[in-house]
Short mmCIF file of C-alpha atoms in Angstrom, two decimals:
data_model
loop_
_atom_site.label_atom_id
_atom_site.label_comp_id
_atom_site.label_asym_id
_atom_site.label_seq_id
_atom_site.Cartn_x
_atom_site.Cartn_y
_atom_site.Cartn_z
CA UNK O 119 115.96 -46.58 -34.98
CA UNK O 120 114.68 -44.19 -32.27
CA UNK O 121 111.97 -46.68 -31.43
CA UNK O 122 114.39 -49.60 -31.28
CA UNK O 123 116.71 -47.70 -28.92
CA UNK O 124 113.86 -46.58 -26.67
CA UNK O 125 112.20 -49.99 -26.47
CA UNK O 126 115.53 -51.61 -25.61
CA UNK O 127 115.78 -48.96 -22.87
CA UNK O 128 119.24 -47.90 -24.05
CA UNK O 129 117.94 -44.32 -24.06
CA UNK O 130 114.94 -42.75 -22.41
CA UNK O 131 112.06 -41.42 -24.50
CA UNK O 132 112.72 -37.94 -23.10
CA UNK O 133 116.37 -38.03 -24.15
CA UNK O 134 115.43 -39.41 -27.58
CA UNK O 135 112.94 -36.59 -28.18
CA UNK O 136 115.43 -33.91 -27.08
CA UNK O 137 118.12 -35.38 -29.33
CA UNK O 138 115.66 -35.42 -32.23
CA UNK O 139 114.91 -31.72 -31.71
CA UNK O 140 118.61 -30.88 -32.06
CA UNK O 141 118.57 -32.70 -35.39
CA UNK O 142 115.47 -30.68 -36.38
CA UNK O 143 117.41 -27.49 -35.67
CA UNK O 144 120.26 -28.75 -37.84
CA UNK O 145 117.80 -29.50 -40.65
CA UNK O 146 116.27 -26.01 -40.40
CA UNK O 147 119.73 -24.42 -40.59
CA UNK O 148 120.61 -26.53 -43.62
CA UNK O 149 117.33 -25.57 -45.31
CA UNK O 150 118.07 -21.89 -44.74
CA UNK O 151 121.61 -22.12 -46.13
CA UNK O 152 120.93 -24.54 -48.99
CA UNK O 153 121.96 -23.43 -52.45
CA UNK O 154 121.71 -26.76 -54.27
CA UNK O 155 119.26 -29.60 -54.65
CA UNK O 156 121.47 -32.12 -52.84
CA UNK O 157 121.67 -29.87 -49.76
CA UNK O 158 117.88 -29.60 -49.76
CA UNK O 159 117.59 -33.39 -50.03
CA UNK O 160 119.93 -33.88 -47.06
CA UNK O 161 118.00 -31.29 -45.05
CA UNK O 162 114.71 -32.99 -45.86
CA UNK O 163 116.17 -36.37 -44.91
CA UNK O 164 117.32 -35.00 -41.54
CA UNK O 165 113.98 -33.32 -40.97
CA UNK O 166 112.04 -36.49 -41.70
CA UNK O 167 114.32 -38.63 -39.52
CA UNK O 168 114.19 -36.26 -36.55
CA UNK O 169 110.49 -35.44 -36.82
CA UNK O 170 109.70 -39.14 -36.87
CA UNK O 171 111.70 -39.54 -33.68
CA UNK O 172 109.83 -36.74 -31.92
CA UNK O 173 106.42 -37.94 -33.12
CA UNK O 174 106.85 -41.67 -32.47
CA UNK O 175 108.53 -41.25 -29.10
CA UNK O 176 105.91 -38.68 -28.14
CA UNK O 177 103.06 -41.11 -28.84
CA UNK O 178 104.86 -43.87 -26.96
CA UNK O 179 105.41 -41.53 -24.01
CA UNK O 180 101.71 -40.69 -23.87
CA UNK O 181 100.93 -44.41 -23.96
CA UNK O 182 103.35 -44.87 -21.04
CA UNK O 183 101.64 -42.13 -19.04
CA UNK O 184 98.22 -43.74 -19.56
CA UNK O 185 99.49 -47.30 -19.18
CA UNK O 186 97.77 -47.85 -15.81
CA UNK O 187 94.43 -46.46 -16.99
CA UNK O 188 93.66 -46.28 -20.71
CA UNK O 189 90.03 -45.24 -20.25
CA UNK O 190 90.66 -41.77 -21.79
CA UNK O 191 93.48 -42.62 -24.18
CA UNK O 192 91.27 -42.33 -27.28
CA UNK O 193 90.34 -38.71 -26.49
CA UNK O 194 93.95 -37.84 -25.60
CA UNK O 195 95.27 -39.24 -28.89
CA UNK O 196 92.53 -37.38 -30.75
CA UNK O 197 93.76 -34.10 -29.24
CA UNK O 198 97.29 -34.90 -30.43
CA UNK O 199 96.21 -35.62 -34.00
CA UNK O 200 93.94 -32.57 -33.98
CA UNK O 201 97.01 -30.46 -33.29
CA UNK O 202 98.79 -32.18 -36.16
CA UNK O 203 95.90 -31.40 -38.53
CA UNK O 204 95.75 -27.75 -37.43
CA UNK O 205 99.49 -27.40 -37.92
CA UNK O 206 99.25 -28.77 -41.44
CA UNK O 207 96.43 -26.30 -42.14
CA UNK O 208 98.08 -23.21 -40.67
CA UNK O 209 101.70 -23.94 -41.60
CA UNK O 210 101.66 -23.37 -45.39
CA UNK O 211 99.90 -19.96 -45.40
CA UNK O 212 101.99 -18.71 -42.46
CA UNK O 213 105.18 -19.94 -44.12
CA UNK O 214 104.19 -18.29 -47.40
CA UNK O 215 103.47 -14.96 -45.72
CA UNK O 216 106.77 -15.05 -43.83
CA UNK O 217 108.71 -15.92 -46.99
CA UNK O 218 107.16 -12.92 -48.76
CA UNK O 219 108.47 -10.74 -45.92
CA UNK O 220 111.96 -12.24 -46.13
CA UNK O 221 113.37 -15.54 -47.29
CA UNK O 222 114.93 -16.39 -43.91
CA UNK O 223 111.87 -15.50 -41.81
CA UNK O 224 110.17 -18.92 -42.10
CA UNK O 225 113.29 -20.67 -40.85
CA UNK O 226 113.73 -18.29 -37.90
CA UNK O 227 110.07 -18.75 -37.00
CA UNK O 228 110.23 -22.55 -37.12
CA UNK O 229 113.47 -22.55 -35.12
CA UNK O 230 111.70 -20.53 -32.41
CA UNK O 231 108.78 -22.98 -32.44
CA UNK O 232 111.22 -25.85 -31.96
CA UNK O 233 112.74 -23.92 -29.03
CA UNK O 234 109.31 -23.74 -27.38
CA UNK O 235 108.88 -27.48 -28.00
CA UNK O 236 112.37 -28.06 -26.56
CA UNK O 237 111.42 -26.33 -23.30
CA UNK O 238 108.32 -28.49 -23.07
CA UNK O 239 110.33 -31.69 -23.59
CA UNK O 240 112.72 -30.64 -20.81
CA UNK O 241 109.77 -30.55 -18.42
CA UNK O 242 108.84 -34.15 -19.22
CA UNK O 243 109.53 -36.70 -16.49
CA UNK O 244 110.20 -40.22 -17.74
CA UNK O 245 108.38 -43.01 -15.99
CA UNK O 246 110.68 -45.48 -14.21
CA UNK O 247 112.19 -47.93 -16.68
CA UNK O 248 111.56 -50.98 -14.56
CA UNK O 249 108.61 -50.17 -12.37
CA UNK O 250 107.79 -53.11 -10.13
CA UNK O 251 104.68 -54.92 -11.28
CA UNK O 252 102.12 -56.12 -8.78
CA UNK O 253 101.22 -59.77 -9.22
CA UNK O 254 99.40 -62.62 -7.61
CA UNK O 255 100.54 -66.21 -7.16
CA UNK O 256 99.97 -68.34 -10.22
CA UNK O 257 99.88 -72.14 -10.21
CA UNK O 258 101.32 -73.85 -13.27
CA UNK O 259 98.31 -76.16 -13.47
CA UNK O 260 95.96 -73.18 -13.75
CA UNK O 261 97.92 -70.84 -15.96
CA UNK O 262 100.94 -71.74 -18.05
CA UNK O 263 103.48 -69.34 -19.49
CA UNK O 264 101.63 -69.12 -22.80
CA UNK O 265 98.48 -67.92 -21.08
CA UNK O 266 100.47 -65.36 -19.10
CA UNK O 267 101.92 -63.96 -22.32
CA UNK O 268 98.44 -63.85 -23.84
CA UNK O 269 97.11 -61.84 -20.91
CA UNK O 270 99.91 -59.31 -21.26
CA UNK O 271 99.46 -59.00 -25.02
CA UNK O 272 95.71 -58.96 -25.38
CA UNK O 273 93.87 -58.68 -22.09
CA UNK O 274 94.02 -54.90 -22.07
CA UNK O 275 90.89 -52.85 -22.62
CA UNK O 276 90.94 -49.18 -23.59
CA UNK O 277 87.82 -48.79 -21.43
CA UNK O 278 89.17 -50.32 -18.23
CA UNK O 279 92.18 -49.84 -16.00
CA UNK O 280 94.28 -52.87 -15.18
CA UNK O 281 92.79 -54.56 -12.08
CA UNK O 282 95.21 -55.11 -9.25
CA UNK O 283 94.39 -58.80 -9.24
CA UNK O 284 95.43 -59.22 -12.86
CA UNK O 285 98.70 -61.00 -13.46
CA UNK O 286 101.22 -58.56 -14.90
CA UNK O 287 104.42 -59.83 -16.41
CA UNK O 288 107.19 -57.30 -17.09
CA UNK O 289 109.22 -58.45 -20.06
CA UNK O 290 112.96 -58.33 -19.78
CA UNK O 291 114.37 -55.85 -22.32
CA UNK O 292 116.87 -58.49 -23.42
CA UNK O 293 113.94 -60.62 -24.59
CA UNK O 294 112.66 -57.87 -26.88
CA UNK O 295 112.11 -59.13 -30.43
CA UNK O 296 111.00 -57.15 -33.46
CA UNK O 297 109.81 -60.42 -34.95
CA UNK O 298 107.23 -60.63 -32.16
CA UNK O 299 105.53 -57.50 -33.52
CA UNK O 300 104.38 -59.44 -36.56
CA UNK O 301 102.73 -62.08 -34.37
CA UNK O 302 100.39 -59.56 -32.70
CA UNK O 303 97.13 -59.79 -34.64
CA UNK O 304 95.48 -56.63 -33.31
CA UNK O 305 98.57 -54.58 -34.16
CA UNK O 306 98.64 -55.88 -37.73
CA UNK O 307 94.90 -55.19 -38.13
CA UNK O 308 95.40 -51.61 -36.97
CA UNK O 309 98.36 -51.09 -39.27
CA UNK O 310 96.38 -52.44 -42.22
CA UNK O 311 93.57 -50.02 -41.38
CA UNK O 312 96.07 -47.17 -41.05
CA UNK O 313 97.59 -47.94 -44.47
CA UNK O 314 94.23 -48.01 -46.28
CA UNK O 315 92.94 -44.82 -44.64
CA UNK O 316 96.21 -42.99 -45.37
CA UNK O 317 95.97 -43.90 -49.06
CA UNK O 318 92.31 -42.90 -49.27
CA UNK O 319 92.86 -39.65 -47.38
CA UNK O 320 95.83 -38.31 -49.33
CA UNK O 321 94.70 -39.25 -52.84
CA UNK O 322 92.74 -35.97 -52.88
CA UNK O 323 95.67 -33.64 -52.20
CA UNK O 324 97.04 -33.19 -55.74
CA UNK O 325 93.71 -33.32 -57.59
CA UNK O 326 91.25 -31.28 -55.48
CA UNK O 327 92.77 -27.94 -56.61
CA UNK O 328 92.56 -29.02 -60.26
CA UNK O 329 89.00 -30.27 -59.92
CA UNK O 330 87.71 -27.22 -58.03
CA UNK O 331 89.43 -24.85 -60.44
CA UNK O 332 87.92 -26.65 -63.43
CA UNK O 333 84.47 -26.74 -61.82
CA UNK O 334 84.23 -23.23 -60.37
CA UNK O 335 87.28 -21.33 -61.63
CA UNK O 336 88.49 -20.71 -58.06
CA UNK O 337 91.96 -19.32 -57.42
CA UNK O 338 94.49 -20.76 -54.98
CA UNK O 339 93.29 -18.65 -52.03
CA UNK O 340 89.67 -19.75 -52.51
CA UNK O 341 90.71 -23.38 -52.86
CA UNK O 342 92.80 -23.07 -49.69
CA UNK O 343 89.75 -21.76 -47.84
CA UNK O 344 87.76 -24.74 -49.11
CA UNK O 345 90.21 -27.03 -47.33
CA UNK O 346 88.75 -25.70 -44.07
CA UNK O 347 85.66 -27.72 -44.97
CA UNK O 348 87.84 -30.81 -44.77
CA UNK O 349 90.21 -30.11 -41.88
CA UNK O 350 87.75 -28.83 -39.27
CA UNK O 351 85.25 -31.71 -39.72
CA UNK O 352 88.22 -34.11 -39.78
CA UNK O 353 89.24 -32.86 -36.33
CA UNK O 354 85.65 -33.07 -35.06
CA UNK O 355 85.25 -36.60 -36.40
CA UNK O 356 88.53 -37.62 -34.79
CA UNK O 357 87.46 -36.28 -31.40
CA UNK O 358 84.12 -38.07 -31.56
CA UNK O 359 85.78 -41.27 -32.74
CA UNK O 360 88.31 -41.10 -29.92
CA UNK O 361 85.54 -40.64 -27.35
CA UNK O 362 83.56 -43.55 -28.77
CA UNK O 363 86.69 -45.72 -28.78
CA UNK O 364 87.06 -45.07 -25.06
CA UNK O 365 83.42 -45.88 -24.40
CA UNK O 366 82.62 -48.68 -26.84
CA UNK O 367 85.88 -50.01 -28.27
CA UNK O 368 87.45 -50.25 -31.70
CA UNK O 369 84.99 -52.47 -33.53
CA UNK O 370 81.92 -50.25 -33.16
CA UNK O 371 83.82 -47.14 -34.26
CA UNK O 372 85.06 -48.97 -37.36
CA UNK O 373 81.62 -50.41 -38.16
CA UNK O 374 80.32 -46.83 -38.33
CA UNK O 375 83.35 -45.02 -39.70
CA UNK O 376 84.53 -47.25 -42.54
CA UNK O 377 81.17 -47.46 -44.39
CA UNK O 378 80.72 -43.71 -43.87
CA UNK O 379 84.10 -43.13 -45.52
CA UNK O 380 83.06 -45.33 -48.46
CA UNK O 381 79.78 -43.42 -48.88
CA UNK O 382 81.57 -40.06 -48.78
CA UNK O 383 83.88 -41.15 -51.62
CA UNK O 384 80.90 -42.23 -53.73
CA UNK O 385 79.22 -38.86 -53.12
CA UNK O 386 82.41 -37.04 -54.06
CA UNK O 387 82.64 -39.00 -57.30
CA UNK O 388 79.02 -38.82 -58.43
CA UNK O 389 78.21 -36.17 -61.04
CA UNK O 390 77.37 -33.18 -58.89
CA UNK O 391 75.18 -30.14 -59.33
CA UNK O 392 77.57 -27.31 -60.11
CA UNK O 393 76.96 -25.59 -56.80
CA UNK O 394 79.56 -24.90 -54.14
CA UNK O 395 77.15 -25.85 -51.33
CA UNK O 396 76.99 -29.46 -52.58
CA UNK O 397 80.78 -29.68 -52.93
CA UNK O 398 81.28 -28.31 -49.42
CA UNK O 399 78.78 -30.85 -48.04
CA UNK O 400 80.60 -33.74 -49.74
CA UNK O 401 84.00 -32.52 -48.51
CA UNK O 402 82.68 -32.08 -44.95
CA UNK O 403 81.32 -35.63 -44.95
CA UNK O 404 84.61 -36.98 -46.30
CA UNK O 405 86.69 -35.12 -43.70
CA UNK O 406 84.44 -36.09 -40.78
CA UNK O 407 84.11 -39.78 -41.71
CA UNK O 408 87.83 -40.25 -42.30
CA UNK O 409 88.76 -38.55 -39.04
CA UNK O 410 86.21 -40.74 -37.24
CA UNK O 411 87.45 -43.93 -38.93
CA UNK O 412 91.10 -43.19 -38.16
CA UNK O 413 90.48 -42.36 -34.49
CA UNK O 414 90.84 -45.96 -33.15
CA UNK O 415 94.29 -46.47 -34.66
CA UNK O 416 96.60 -44.47 -32.32
CA UNK O 417 95.02 -45.54 -29.00
CA UNK O 418 94.48 -49.04 -30.35
CA UNK O 419 98.25 -49.48 -30.80
CA UNK O 420 98.83 -48.97 -27.07
CA UNK O 421 95.89 -51.20 -26.17
CA UNK O 422 97.00 -54.08 -28.38
CA UNK O 423 100.68 -54.56 -27.48
CA UNK O 424 102.65 -55.06 -24.25
CA UNK O 425 104.25 -51.96 -22.78
CA UNK O 426 107.67 -53.16 -23.92
CA UNK O 427 106.52 -52.77 -27.53
CA UNK O 428 104.77 -49.38 -27.34
CA UNK O 429 107.45 -47.47 -29.23
CA UNK O 430 108.00 -50.08 -31.92
CA UNK O 431 104.24 -50.39 -32.34
CA UNK O 432 104.05 -46.68 -33.15
CA UNK O 433 107.11 -47.00 -35.40
CA UNK O 434 105.25 -49.62 -37.41
CA UNK O 435 102.14 -47.42 -37.52
CA UNK O 436 104.21 -44.47 -38.71
CA UNK O 437 105.91 -46.65 -41.34
CA UNK O 438 102.68 -47.85 -42.93
CA UNK O 439 101.16 -44.36 -42.69
CA UNK O 440 104.17 -42.95 -44.54
CA UNK O 441 103.76 -45.62 -47.19
CA UNK O 442 100.10 -44.67 -47.56
CA UNK O 443 100.68 -40.94 -47.93
CA UNK O 444 103.38 -41.68 -50.52
CA UNK O 445 101.20 -43.98 -52.63
CA UNK O 446 97.88 -42.10 -52.37
CA UNK O 447 98.81 -38.84 -54.16
CA UNK O 448 100.74 -40.61 -56.94
CA UNK O 449 98.02 -43.13 -57.74
CA UNK O 450 95.31 -40.50 -57.34
CA UNK O 451 97.03 -38.22 -59.86
CA UNK O 452 97.46 -41.04 -62.36
CA UNK O 453 93.79 -42.05 -62.19
CA UNK O 454 92.65 -38.42 -62.41
CA UNK O 455 94.82 -37.83 -65.47
CA UNK O 456 93.53 -40.89 -67.30
CA UNK O 457 89.94 -41.25 -66.09
CA UNK O 458 88.92 -38.03 -64.40
CA UNK O 459 87.58 -37.11 -60.97
CA UNK O 460 84.66 -39.55 -60.87
CA UNK O 461 86.75 -42.66 -61.57
CA UNK O 462 89.41 -41.50 -59.13
CA UNK O 463 86.88 -41.39 -56.29
CA UNK O 464 85.22 -44.64 -57.32
CA UNK O 465 88.60 -46.38 -57.46
CA UNK O 466 89.47 -45.29 -53.94
CA UNK O 467 86.00 -46.15 -52.72
CA UNK O 468 86.86 -49.69 -53.84
CA UNK O 469 90.17 -49.43 -51.96
CA UNK O 470 88.26 -48.42 -48.81
CA UNK O 471 86.17 -51.59 -49.13
CA UNK O 472 89.37 -53.55 -48.53
CA UNK O 473 89.26 -52.32 -44.94
CA UNK O 474 85.85 -53.88 -44.24
CA UNK O 475 87.13 -57.45 -43.64
CA UNK O 476 89.47 -56.09 -40.97
CA UNK O 477 86.41 -55.44 -38.80
CA UNK O 478 85.94 -59.20 -38.46
CA UNK O 479 89.35 -59.47 -36.80
CA UNK O 480 88.75 -56.61 -34.37
CA UNK O 481 87.83 -57.58 -30.82
CA UNK O 482 85.12 -55.34 -29.43
CA UNK O 483 87.33 -53.86 -26.75
CA UNK O 484 90.73 -55.28 -27.69
CA UNK O 485 90.37 -57.76 -24.84
CA UNK O 486 88.52 -60.66 -26.38
#
């Protein structure tokens, strides 16, 4: 809904993000005061709704800022997702330590973090809603309306700024159509890739602690430390993938990253020598390859749709990602329970193969 409002220009992205932060504060307060399961469910619903608004509108705002020159958008998006990964790594242990000190401390701490975020959002300056677009005369015999629409939708390279001689057509907000999203091939390819990688990535979450404990007898603190071997390479892979996206485009990054992800799953599943060094190596490869493979998705959304559809493009990406992280852990747990670790990894290696045909539909630089 936040994306629909922002793309129709009924509200600005800045106002939408600020409003979402107020809802986050309300969710934190409800979490702190909850004394029943239904109150916790309502708080979680509010948190998810508001956080989605902040995240999606934030990505769309960044895409707006880099709309005139997307040559560094891949690296910028990689920084954003690196912060997300670090937050997911640091948040649980910090929250646990604060809860041990006092049950309300985690909620006070997160409310203060939201206050810092709120100040930052106040400093944001929205780009003009209807910035005049520079254009050149177009003769109907040379370029019909269909070709103009095609240029707007697809003739945008993440490696090049928009030349001043390029025809730019600003869509009227009243002509906005959600149905049009599903006619944009590059967007659908990216969302399919996002869904598969989200499933493959999160299938490990519920079963890694069980597997490592069974293999080495590690406790929860040791297993938590092992996750560093995933998160830090995942960030590094994402940064490298974002840089390569800016330089060489989406197809090359995917040609390297998707097979590497498949290989890492096979290595994770193969009977291993019972030695922590081998396990750490396999986890590092998995984290790096998946971060690298996912890197083209966020900047690719902005490069594959007209500006009018930035926010709804990221809404669709967030929707399929949420579906993936919901399905991955459940299916992973079921396979682990019935077939064990090896068959779990082999099954998801097969799932990762489903992403390979998508490479055929990827233009080299999202402009062909």
